[in-house]
mmCIF file of C-alpha atoms in Angstrom:
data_model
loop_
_atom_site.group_PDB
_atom_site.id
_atom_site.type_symbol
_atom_site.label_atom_id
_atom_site.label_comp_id
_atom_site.label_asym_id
_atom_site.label_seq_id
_atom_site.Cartn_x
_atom_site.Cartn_y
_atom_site.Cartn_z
ATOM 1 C CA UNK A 26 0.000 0.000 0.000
ATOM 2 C CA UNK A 27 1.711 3.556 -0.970
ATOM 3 C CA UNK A 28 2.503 5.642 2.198
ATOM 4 C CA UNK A 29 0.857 9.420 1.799
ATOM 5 C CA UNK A 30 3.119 12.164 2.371
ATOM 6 C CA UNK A 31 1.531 12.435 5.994
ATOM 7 C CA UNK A 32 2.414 8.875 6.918
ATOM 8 C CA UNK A 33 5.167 8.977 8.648
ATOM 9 C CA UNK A 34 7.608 5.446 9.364
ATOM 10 C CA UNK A 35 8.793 4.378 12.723
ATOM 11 C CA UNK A 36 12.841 4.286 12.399
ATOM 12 C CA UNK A 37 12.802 1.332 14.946
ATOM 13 C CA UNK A 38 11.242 -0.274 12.382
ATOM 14 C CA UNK A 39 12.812 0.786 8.997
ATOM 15 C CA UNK A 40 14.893 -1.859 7.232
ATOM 16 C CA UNK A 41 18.696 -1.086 8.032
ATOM 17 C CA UNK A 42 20.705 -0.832 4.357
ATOM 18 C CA UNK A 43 24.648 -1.102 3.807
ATOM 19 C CA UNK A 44 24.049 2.802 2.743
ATOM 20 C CA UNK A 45 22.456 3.856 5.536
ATOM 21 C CA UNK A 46 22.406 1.181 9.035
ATOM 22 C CA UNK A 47 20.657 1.564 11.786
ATOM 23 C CA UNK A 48 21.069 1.251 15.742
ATOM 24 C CA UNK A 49 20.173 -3.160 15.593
ATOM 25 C CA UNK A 50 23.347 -3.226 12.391
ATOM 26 C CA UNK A 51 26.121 -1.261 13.376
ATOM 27 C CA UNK A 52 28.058 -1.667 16.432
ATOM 28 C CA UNK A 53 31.515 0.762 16.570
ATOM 29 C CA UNK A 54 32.287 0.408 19.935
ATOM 30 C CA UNK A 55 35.799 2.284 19.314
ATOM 31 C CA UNK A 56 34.023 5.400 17.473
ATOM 32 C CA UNK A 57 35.075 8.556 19.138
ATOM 33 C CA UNK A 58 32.216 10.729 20.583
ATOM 34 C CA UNK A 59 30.036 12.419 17.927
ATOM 35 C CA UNK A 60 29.455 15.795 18.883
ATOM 36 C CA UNK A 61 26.094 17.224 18.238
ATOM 37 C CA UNK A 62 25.725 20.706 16.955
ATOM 38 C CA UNK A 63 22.601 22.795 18.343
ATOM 39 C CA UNK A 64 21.679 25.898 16.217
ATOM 40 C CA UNK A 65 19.744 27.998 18.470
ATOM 41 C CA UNK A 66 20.884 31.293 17.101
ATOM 42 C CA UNK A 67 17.386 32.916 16.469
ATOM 43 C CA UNK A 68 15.266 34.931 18.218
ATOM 44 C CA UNK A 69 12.078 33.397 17.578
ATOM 45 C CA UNK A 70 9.502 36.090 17.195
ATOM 46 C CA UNK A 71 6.516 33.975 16.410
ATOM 47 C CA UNK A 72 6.565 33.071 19.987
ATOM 48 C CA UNK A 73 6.664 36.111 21.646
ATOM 49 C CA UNK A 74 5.879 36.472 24.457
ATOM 50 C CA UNK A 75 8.067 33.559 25.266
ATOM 51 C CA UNK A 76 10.896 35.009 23.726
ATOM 52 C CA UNK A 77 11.335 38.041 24.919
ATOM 53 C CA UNK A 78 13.859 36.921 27.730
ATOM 54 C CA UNK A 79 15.189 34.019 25.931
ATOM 55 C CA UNK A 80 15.816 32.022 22.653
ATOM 56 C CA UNK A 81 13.389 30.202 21.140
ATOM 57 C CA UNK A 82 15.047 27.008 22.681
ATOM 58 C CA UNK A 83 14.416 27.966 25.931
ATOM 59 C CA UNK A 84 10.626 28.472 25.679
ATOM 60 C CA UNK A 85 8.331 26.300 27.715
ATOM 61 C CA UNK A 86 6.350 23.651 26.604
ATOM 62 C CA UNK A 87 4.744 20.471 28.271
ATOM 63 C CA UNK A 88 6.635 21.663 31.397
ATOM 64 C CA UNK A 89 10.230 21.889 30.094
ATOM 65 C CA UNK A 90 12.056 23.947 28.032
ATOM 66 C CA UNK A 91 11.671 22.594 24.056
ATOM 67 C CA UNK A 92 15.529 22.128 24.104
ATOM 68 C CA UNK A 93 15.588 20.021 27.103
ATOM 69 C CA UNK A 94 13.299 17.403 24.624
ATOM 70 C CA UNK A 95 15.759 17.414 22.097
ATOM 71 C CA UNK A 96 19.129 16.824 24.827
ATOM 72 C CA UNK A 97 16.719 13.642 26.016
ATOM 73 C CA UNK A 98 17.022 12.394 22.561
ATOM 74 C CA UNK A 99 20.517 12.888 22.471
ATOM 75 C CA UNK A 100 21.384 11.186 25.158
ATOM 76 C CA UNK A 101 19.119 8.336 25.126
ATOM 77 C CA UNK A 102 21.406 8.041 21.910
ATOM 78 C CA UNK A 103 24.526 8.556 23.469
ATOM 79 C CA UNK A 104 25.326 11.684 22.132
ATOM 80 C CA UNK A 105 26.915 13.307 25.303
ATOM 81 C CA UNK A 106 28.593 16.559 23.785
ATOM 82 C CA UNK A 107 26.422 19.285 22.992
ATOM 83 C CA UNK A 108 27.989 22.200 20.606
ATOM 84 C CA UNK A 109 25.307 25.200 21.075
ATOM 85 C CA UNK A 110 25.583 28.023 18.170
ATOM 86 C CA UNK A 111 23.459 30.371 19.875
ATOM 87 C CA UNK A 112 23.328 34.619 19.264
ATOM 88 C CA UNK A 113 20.085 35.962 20.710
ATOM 89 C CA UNK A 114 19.951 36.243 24.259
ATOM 90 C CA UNK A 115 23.228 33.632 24.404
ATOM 91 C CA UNK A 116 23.929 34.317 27.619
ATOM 92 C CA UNK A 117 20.565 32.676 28.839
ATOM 93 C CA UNK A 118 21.589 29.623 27.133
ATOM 94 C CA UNK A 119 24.902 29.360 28.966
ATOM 95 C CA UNK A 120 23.297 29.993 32.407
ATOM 96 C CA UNK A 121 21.211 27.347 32.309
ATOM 97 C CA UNK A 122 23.636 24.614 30.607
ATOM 98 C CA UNK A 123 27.199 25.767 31.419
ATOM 99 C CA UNK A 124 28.275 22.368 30.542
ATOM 100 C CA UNK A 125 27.999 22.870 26.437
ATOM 101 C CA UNK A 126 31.004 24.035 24.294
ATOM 102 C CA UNK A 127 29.540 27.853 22.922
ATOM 103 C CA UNK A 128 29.815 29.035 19.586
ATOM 104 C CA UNK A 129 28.427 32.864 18.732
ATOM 105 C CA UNK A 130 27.043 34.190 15.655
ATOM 106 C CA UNK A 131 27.397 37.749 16.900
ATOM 107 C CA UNK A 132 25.626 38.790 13.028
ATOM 108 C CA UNK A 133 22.500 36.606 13.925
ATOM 109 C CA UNK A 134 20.640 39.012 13.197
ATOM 110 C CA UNK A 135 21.547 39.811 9.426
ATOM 111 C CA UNK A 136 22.791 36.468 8.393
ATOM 112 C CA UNK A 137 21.261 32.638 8.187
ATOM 113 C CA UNK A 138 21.639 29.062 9.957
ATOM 114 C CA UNK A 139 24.196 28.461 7.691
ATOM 115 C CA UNK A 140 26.536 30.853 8.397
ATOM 116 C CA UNK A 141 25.497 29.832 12.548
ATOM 117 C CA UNK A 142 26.396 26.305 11.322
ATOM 118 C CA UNK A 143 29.844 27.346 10.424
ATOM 119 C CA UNK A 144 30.732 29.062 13.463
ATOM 120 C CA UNK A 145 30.907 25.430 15.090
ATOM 121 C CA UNK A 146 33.324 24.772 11.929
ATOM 122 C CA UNK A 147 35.929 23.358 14.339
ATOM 123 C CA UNK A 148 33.973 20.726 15.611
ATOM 124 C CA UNK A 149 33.120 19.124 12.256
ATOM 125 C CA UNK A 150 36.459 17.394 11.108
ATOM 126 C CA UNK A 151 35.283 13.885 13.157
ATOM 127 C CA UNK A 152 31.678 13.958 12.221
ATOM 128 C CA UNK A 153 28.969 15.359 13.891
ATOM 129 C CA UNK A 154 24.648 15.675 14.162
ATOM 130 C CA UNK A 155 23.589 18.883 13.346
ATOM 131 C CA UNK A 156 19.836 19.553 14.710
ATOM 132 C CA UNK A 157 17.686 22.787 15.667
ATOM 133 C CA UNK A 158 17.861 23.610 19.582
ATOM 134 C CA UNK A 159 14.015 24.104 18.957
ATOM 135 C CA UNK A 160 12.716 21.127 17.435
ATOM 136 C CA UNK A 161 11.237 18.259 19.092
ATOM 137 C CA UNK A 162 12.371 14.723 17.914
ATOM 138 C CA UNK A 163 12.448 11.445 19.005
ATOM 139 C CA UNK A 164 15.747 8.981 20.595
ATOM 140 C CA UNK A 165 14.750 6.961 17.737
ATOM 141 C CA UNK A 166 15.723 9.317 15.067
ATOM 142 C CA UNK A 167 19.257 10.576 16.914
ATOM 143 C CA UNK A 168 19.937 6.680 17.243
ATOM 144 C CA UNK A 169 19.044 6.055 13.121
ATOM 145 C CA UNK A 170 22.145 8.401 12.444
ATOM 146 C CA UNK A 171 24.885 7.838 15.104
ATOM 147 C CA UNK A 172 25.205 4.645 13.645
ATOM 148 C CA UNK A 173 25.306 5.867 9.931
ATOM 149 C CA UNK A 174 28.077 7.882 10.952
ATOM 150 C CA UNK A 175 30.524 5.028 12.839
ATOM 151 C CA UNK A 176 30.168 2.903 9.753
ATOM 152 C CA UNK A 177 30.948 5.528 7.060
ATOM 153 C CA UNK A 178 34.130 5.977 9.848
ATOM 154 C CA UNK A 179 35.021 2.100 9.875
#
């Protein structure tokens, strides 16, 4: 039966593919952390008031912050390090996870994620996940692509 573009498949269940494994096919137990990159640059006006104080990433929902969903993925991935490109209101970010490695796009303002992207430039030469500080995803989907990366590694 075709899937319609709303359908959406469970990666716990998608077959695994020498192009593109999965968590159940590749094991790299000697692959060096992968960093994940957080572009929370933005400020996020469609959600004033909520932004006024903060980024985007920081704004409540379901009782947490929406960037607190996305570092539970992570982790229940094993993605530990947490690169944070951040520019408005930066200094929020960093006072309530001092543990990240920062990255500024002091031009936030005037330029695009792209250019946020490559201030984390040093942190790209061993691989990395690159994901929105303000979207909400599951484990499942950080786990699909750790592996992807420690086989193209091997």
């Amino acid at each position: 039966m075709p899937r319609g573009r709303n359908d959406r498949m469970d990666p716990e269940k998608a077959p695994a593919s020498p192009e593109r494994p999965n968590s159940r096919t590749a094991e790299q137990p000697n692959a060096p952390p992968l960093p994940a990159i957080l572009m929370g640059a933005g400020r996020g006006q469609r959600l004033r008031p909520f932004t006024e104080e903060g980024p985007k990433s920081l704004a409540p929902l379901g009782g947490r912050r929406i960037l607190d969903w996305g570092l539970e993925a992570l982790a229940a991935a094993g993605v530990s390090e947490v690169v944070f490109v951040g520019g408005y209101r930066i200094d929020r970010v960093r006072e309530a996870y001092p543990t990240f490695t920062y990255r500024e796009n002091a031009a936030w303002e005037r330029t695009n994620m792209l250019v946020s992207l490559f201030c984390a430039e040093d942190r790209m030469a061993d691989g990395f996940l690159c994901a929105y500080a303000d979207v909400l995803y599951r484990p499942a989907i950080v786990r699909a692509y750790v592996p992807a990366r420690d086989a193209a590694s091997a």
